Short mmCIF file of C-alpha atoms and ligand atoms in Angstrom, two decimals:
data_model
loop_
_atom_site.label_atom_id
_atom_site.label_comp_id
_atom_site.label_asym_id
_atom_site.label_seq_id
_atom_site.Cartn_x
_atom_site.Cartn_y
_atom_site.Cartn_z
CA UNK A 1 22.88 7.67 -2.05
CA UNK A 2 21.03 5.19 0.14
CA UNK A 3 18.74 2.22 -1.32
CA UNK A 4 16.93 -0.13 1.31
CA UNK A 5 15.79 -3.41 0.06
CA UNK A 6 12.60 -4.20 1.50
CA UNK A 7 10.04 -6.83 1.29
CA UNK A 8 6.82 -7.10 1.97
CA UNK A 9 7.49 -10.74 3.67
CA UNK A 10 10.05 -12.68 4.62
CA UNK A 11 12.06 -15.71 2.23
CA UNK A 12 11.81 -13.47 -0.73
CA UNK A 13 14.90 -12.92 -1.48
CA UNK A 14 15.96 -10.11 -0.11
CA UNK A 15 19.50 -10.73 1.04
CA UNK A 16 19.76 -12.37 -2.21
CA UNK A 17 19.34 -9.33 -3.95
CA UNK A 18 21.04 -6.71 -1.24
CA UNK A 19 24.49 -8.73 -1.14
CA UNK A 20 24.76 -9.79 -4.76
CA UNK A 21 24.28 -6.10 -5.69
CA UNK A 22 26.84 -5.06 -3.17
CA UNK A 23 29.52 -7.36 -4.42
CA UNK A 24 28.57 -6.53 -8.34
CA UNK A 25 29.10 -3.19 -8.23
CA UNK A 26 32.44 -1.81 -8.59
CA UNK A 27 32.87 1.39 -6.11
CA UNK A 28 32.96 1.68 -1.99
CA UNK A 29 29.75 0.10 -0.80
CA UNK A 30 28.49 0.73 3.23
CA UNK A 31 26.49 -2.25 3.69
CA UNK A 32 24.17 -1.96 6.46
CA UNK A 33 21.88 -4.91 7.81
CA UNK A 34 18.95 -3.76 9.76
CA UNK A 35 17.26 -7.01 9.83
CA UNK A 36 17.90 -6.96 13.47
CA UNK A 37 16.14 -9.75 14.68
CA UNK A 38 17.52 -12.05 11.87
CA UNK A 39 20.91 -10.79 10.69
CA UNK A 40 22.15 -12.99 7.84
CA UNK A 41 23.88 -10.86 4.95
CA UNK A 42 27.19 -11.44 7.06
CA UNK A 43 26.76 -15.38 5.71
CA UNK A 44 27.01 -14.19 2.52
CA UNK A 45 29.42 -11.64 2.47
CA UNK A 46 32.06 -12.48 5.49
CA UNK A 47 33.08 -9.84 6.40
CA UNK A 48 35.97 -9.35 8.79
CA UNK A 49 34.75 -8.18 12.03
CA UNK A 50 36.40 -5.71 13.70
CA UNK A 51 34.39 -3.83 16.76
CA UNK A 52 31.04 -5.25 18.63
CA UNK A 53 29.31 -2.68 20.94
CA UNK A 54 26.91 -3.47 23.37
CA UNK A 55 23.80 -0.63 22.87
CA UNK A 56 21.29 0.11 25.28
CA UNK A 57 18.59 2.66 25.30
CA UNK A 58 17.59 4.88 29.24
CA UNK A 59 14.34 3.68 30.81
CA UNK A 60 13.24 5.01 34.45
CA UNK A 61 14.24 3.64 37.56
CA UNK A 62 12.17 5.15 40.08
CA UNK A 63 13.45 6.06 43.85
CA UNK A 64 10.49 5.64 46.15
CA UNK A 65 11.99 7.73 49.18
CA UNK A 66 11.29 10.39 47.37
CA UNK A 67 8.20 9.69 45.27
CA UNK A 68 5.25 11.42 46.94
CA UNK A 69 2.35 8.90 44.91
CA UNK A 70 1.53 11.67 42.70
CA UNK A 71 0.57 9.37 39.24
CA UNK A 72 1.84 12.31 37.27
CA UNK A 73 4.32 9.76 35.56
CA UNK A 74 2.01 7.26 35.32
CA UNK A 75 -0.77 9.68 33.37
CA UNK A 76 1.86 10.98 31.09
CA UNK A 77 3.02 7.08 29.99
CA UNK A 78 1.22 6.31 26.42
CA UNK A 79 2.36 2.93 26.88
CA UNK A 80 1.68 1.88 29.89
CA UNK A 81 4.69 1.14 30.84
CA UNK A 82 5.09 2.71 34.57
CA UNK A 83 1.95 2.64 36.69
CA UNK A 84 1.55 3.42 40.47
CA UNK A 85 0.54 0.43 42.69
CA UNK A 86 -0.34 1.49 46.39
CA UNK A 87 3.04 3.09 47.69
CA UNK A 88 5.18 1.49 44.67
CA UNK A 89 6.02 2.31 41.21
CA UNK A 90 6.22 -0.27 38.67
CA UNK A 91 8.36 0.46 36.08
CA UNK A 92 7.68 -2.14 32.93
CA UNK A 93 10.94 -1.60 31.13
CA UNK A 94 9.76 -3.66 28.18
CA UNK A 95 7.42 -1.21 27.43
CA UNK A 96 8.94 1.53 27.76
CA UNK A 97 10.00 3.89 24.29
CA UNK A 98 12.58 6.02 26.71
CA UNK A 99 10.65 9.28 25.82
CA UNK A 100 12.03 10.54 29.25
CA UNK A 101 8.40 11.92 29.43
CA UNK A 102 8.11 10.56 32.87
CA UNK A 103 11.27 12.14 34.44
CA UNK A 104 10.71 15.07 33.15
CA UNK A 105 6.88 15.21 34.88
CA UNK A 106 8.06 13.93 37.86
CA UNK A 107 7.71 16.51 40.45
CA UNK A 108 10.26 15.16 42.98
CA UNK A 109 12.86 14.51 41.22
CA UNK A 110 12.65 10.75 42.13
CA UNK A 111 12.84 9.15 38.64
CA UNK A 112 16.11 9.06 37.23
CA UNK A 113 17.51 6.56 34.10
CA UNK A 114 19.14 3.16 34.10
CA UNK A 115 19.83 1.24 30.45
CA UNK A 116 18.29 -1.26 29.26
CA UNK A 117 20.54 -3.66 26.58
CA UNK A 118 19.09 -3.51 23.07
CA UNK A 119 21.58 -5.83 21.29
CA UNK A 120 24.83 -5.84 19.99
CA UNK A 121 26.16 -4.15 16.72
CA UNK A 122 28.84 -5.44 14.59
CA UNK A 123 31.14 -3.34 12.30
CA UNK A 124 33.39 -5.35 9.80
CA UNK A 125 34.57 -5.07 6.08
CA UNK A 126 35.32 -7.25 3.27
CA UNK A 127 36.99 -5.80 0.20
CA UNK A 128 35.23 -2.68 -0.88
CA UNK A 129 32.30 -3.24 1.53
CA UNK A 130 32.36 -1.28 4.60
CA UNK A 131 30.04 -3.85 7.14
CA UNK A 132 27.42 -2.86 10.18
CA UNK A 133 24.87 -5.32 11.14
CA UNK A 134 22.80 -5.48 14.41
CA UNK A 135 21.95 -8.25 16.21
CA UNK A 136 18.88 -7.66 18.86
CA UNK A 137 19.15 -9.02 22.35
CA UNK A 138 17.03 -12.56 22.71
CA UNK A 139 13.89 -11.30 24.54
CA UNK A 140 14.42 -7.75 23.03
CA UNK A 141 10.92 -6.84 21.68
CA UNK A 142 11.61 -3.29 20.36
CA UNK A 143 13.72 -3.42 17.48
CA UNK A 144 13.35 -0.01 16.14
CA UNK A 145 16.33 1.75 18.29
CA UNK A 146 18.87 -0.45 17.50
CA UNK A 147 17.71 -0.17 13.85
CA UNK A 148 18.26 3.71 14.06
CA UNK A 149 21.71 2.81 15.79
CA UNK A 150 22.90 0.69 13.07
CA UNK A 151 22.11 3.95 10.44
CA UNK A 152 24.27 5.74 12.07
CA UNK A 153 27.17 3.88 10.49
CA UNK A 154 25.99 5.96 7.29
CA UNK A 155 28.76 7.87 5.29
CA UNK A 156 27.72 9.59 3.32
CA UNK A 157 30.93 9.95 0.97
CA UNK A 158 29.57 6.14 -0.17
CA UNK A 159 27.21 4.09 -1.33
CA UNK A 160 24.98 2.88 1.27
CA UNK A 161 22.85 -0.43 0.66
CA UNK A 162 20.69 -1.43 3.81
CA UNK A 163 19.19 -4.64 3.98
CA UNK A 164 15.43 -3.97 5.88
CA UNK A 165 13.67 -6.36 8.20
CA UNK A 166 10.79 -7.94 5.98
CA UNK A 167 7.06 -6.92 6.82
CA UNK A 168 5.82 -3.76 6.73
CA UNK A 169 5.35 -2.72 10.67
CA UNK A 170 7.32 -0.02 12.56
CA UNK A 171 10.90 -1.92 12.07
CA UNK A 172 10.91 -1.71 8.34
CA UNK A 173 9.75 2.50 8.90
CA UNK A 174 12.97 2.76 10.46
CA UNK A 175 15.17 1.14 7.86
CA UNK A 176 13.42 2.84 5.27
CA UNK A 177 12.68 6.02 6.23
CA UNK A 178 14.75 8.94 4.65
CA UNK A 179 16.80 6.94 2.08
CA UNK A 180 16.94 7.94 -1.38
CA UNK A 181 15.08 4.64 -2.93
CA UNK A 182 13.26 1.53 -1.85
CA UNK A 183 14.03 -1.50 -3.96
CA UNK A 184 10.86 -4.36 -3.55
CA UNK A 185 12.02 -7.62 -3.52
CA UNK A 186 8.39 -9.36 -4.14
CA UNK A 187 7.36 -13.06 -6.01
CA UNK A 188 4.72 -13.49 -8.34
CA UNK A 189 2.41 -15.50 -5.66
CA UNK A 190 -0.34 -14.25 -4.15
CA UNK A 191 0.67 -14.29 -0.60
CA UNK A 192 3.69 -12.05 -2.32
CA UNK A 193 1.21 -9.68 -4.42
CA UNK A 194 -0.56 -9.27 -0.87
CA UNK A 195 2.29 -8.37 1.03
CA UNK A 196 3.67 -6.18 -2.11
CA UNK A 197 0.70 -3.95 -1.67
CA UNK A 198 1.06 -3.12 2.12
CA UNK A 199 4.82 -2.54 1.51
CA UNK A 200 4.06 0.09 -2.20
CA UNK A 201 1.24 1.79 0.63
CA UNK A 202 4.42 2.86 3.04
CA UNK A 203 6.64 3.58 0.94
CA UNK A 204 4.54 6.05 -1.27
CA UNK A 205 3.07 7.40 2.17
CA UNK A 206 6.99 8.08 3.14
CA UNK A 207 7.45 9.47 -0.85
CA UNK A 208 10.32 7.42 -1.26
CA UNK A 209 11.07 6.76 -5.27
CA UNK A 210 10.64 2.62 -5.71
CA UNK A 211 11.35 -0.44 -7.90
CA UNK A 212 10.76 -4.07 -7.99
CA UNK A 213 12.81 -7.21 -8.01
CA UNK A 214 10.93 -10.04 -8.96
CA UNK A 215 12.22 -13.65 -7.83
CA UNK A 216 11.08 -16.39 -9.29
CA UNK A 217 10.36 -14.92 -11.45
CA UNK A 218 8.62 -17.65 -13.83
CA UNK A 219 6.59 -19.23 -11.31
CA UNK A 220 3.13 -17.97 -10.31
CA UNK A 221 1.02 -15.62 -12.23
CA UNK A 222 0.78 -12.36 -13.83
CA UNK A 223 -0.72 -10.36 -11.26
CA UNK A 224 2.23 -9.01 -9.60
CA UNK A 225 3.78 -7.86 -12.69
CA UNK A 226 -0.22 -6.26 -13.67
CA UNK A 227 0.05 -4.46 -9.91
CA UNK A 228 3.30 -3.04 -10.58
CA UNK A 229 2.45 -1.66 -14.16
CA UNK A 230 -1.00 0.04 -12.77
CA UNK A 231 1.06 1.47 -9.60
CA UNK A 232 4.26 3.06 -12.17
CA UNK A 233 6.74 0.74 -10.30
CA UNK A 234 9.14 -0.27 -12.61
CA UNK A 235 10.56 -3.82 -12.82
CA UNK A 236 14.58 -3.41 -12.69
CA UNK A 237 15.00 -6.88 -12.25
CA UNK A 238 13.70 -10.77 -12.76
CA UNK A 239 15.52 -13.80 -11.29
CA UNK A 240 13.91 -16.85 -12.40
CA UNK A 241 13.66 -20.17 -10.36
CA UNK A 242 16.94 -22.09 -10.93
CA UNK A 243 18.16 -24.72 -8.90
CA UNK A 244 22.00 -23.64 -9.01
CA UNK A 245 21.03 -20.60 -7.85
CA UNK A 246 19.26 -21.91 -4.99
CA UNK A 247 21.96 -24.81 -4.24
CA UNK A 248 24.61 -21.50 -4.32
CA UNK A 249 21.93 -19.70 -1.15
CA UNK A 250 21.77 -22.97 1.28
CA UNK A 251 25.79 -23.18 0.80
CA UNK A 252 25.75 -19.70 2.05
CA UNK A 253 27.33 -18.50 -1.28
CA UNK A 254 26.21 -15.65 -3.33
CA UNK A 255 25.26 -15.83 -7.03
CA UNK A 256 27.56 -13.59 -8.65
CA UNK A 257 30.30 -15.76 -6.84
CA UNK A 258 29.01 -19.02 -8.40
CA UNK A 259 27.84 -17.23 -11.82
CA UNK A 260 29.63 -14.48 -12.70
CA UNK A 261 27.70 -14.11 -15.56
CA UNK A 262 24.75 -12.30 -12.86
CA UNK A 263 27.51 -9.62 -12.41
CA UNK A 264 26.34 -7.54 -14.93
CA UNK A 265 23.01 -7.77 -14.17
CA UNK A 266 23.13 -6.57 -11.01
CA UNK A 267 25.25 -3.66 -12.06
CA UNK A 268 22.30 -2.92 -14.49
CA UNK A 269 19.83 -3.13 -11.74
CA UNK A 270 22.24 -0.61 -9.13
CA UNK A 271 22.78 1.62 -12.52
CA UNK A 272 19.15 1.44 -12.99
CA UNK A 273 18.67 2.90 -9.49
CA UNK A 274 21.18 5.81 -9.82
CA UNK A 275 19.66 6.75 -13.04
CA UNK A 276 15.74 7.24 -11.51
CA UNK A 277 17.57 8.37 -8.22
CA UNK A 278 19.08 11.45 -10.40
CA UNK A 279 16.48 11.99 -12.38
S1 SF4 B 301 10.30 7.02 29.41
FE1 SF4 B 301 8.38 7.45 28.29
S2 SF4 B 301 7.72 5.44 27.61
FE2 SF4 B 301 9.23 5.06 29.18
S3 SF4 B 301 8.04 4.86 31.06
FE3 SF4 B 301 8.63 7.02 30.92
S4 SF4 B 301 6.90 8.03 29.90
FE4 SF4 B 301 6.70 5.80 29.55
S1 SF4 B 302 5.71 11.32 39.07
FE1 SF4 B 302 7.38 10.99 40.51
S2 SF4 B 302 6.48 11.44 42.48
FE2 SF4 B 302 4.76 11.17 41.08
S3 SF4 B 302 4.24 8.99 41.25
FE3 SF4 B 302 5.69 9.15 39.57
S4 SF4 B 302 7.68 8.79 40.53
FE4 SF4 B 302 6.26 9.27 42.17
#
């Protein structure tokens, strides 16, 4: 089984809720952090690390001895990334989503494909978590590929909790797209009910089952807990505001560390999961 835990926006307490429910529960857990841009579950859960690759994704490199001007690559390019300037080709790797549509158009064979460096992922483990994280070169806009490299760490034989990038844009598709469930961590704010709403519109377009985490739980209003009845989304769990538990997150500890008590409520909450999951 796969859960993501996603977020409509960021400081919601997402890694609050994927790492505490990693360390609760009590089987093989492959803990994935696709918050590429901003990896931080490894704060929480130290894991040992034990390989680093670098990754890099094929973007053209064009040979203009034996380009004849043609444009063919430049008409085919959706994103503008390789355009024909007098006798050169300009080749915009930044743009570029290594389609290989170009090459492949390219009547004269002059395009072949260099890499371009994506980032770096990490593989680790700490007790019964097995640990992959991402960490997107500084400069990198497109973090999508490396997201889809750091799934690939799936095994399926375990558990797999991924912690998404927060938002709802074309980063968070790829961390949640295929999994078996999408947990919502979300406040009751409005700027949280707001950003809830965009993230329940993906997932339901992707038909992904759901639930909610509400943090902070007793601030705010209602609205967010109105929203979730009137969309079916049931709330699995509620964290209230509590100043030990934030004092345990800026020492970089996790709650069920600092109050074991929390240990069997996030067991509830993965339980909760399975259950709907299997039904
Ligand atoms: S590989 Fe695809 S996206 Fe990249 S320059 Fe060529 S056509 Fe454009
Ligand atoms: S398709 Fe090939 S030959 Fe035509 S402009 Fe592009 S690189 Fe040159």
């Amino acid at each position: 089984m796969i859960i993501s835990v996603a977020s409509g926006k960021g400081g919601t307490g997402k890694t609050t809720v994927s790492t505490n429910m990693a360390l609760a529960i009590d089987r093989d857990v492959n803990f994935l952090d696709c918050d590429v841009e901003e990896p931080n579950a490894h704060l929480f859960l130290n894991p040992e690390i034990e390989k680093s690759e670098l990754v890099d994704t094929p973007v053209p490199k064009v040979n203009l001895e034996l380009c004849n001007q043609c444009r063919k690559c430049m008409d085919i390019c959706r994103f503008n990334a390789i355009t024909v300037v007098g006798e050169k080709v300009l080749v915009f790797s930044e743009l570029c989503h290594s389609c290989g549509g170009c090459m492949l158009v390219c009547p004269e064979g002059a395009i072949t494909e260099i890499g371009r460096e994506l980032g770096t992922i990490e593989y680790g483990k700490t007790d019964h978590i097995t640990f992959t994280h991402g960490k997107m070169r500084i400069g990198e806009a497109m973090s999508p590929p490396l997201i889809k490299e750091v799934r690939k760490s799936v095994n399926p034989e375990d558990l797999t909790i991924i912690d998404a990038p927060p938002g709802t844009s074309c980063p968070v598709i790829a961390a949640i797209n295929g999994v078996d469930f999408v947990l919502m961590v979300t406040e009751p704010t409005p700027f949280g009910l707001h950003d809830l709403k965009l993230a329940v519109e993906a997932v339901k377009l992707l038909g992904i089952p759901s639930g909610l985490v509400i943090n902070r739980s007793d601030l705010g209003t209602r609205d967010v807990y109105d929203y979730a009845q009137e969309q079916n989304i049931p709330v699995l769990l509620e964290i209230p505001f509590d100043r030990k538990i934030a004092e345990t997150y800026s020492r970089g500890k996790t709650i069920v560390e600092a109050m074991p008590e929390w240990t069997d409520k996030f067991q509830k909450l993965f339980y909760d999961i399975e259950q709907i999951v299997e039904s």
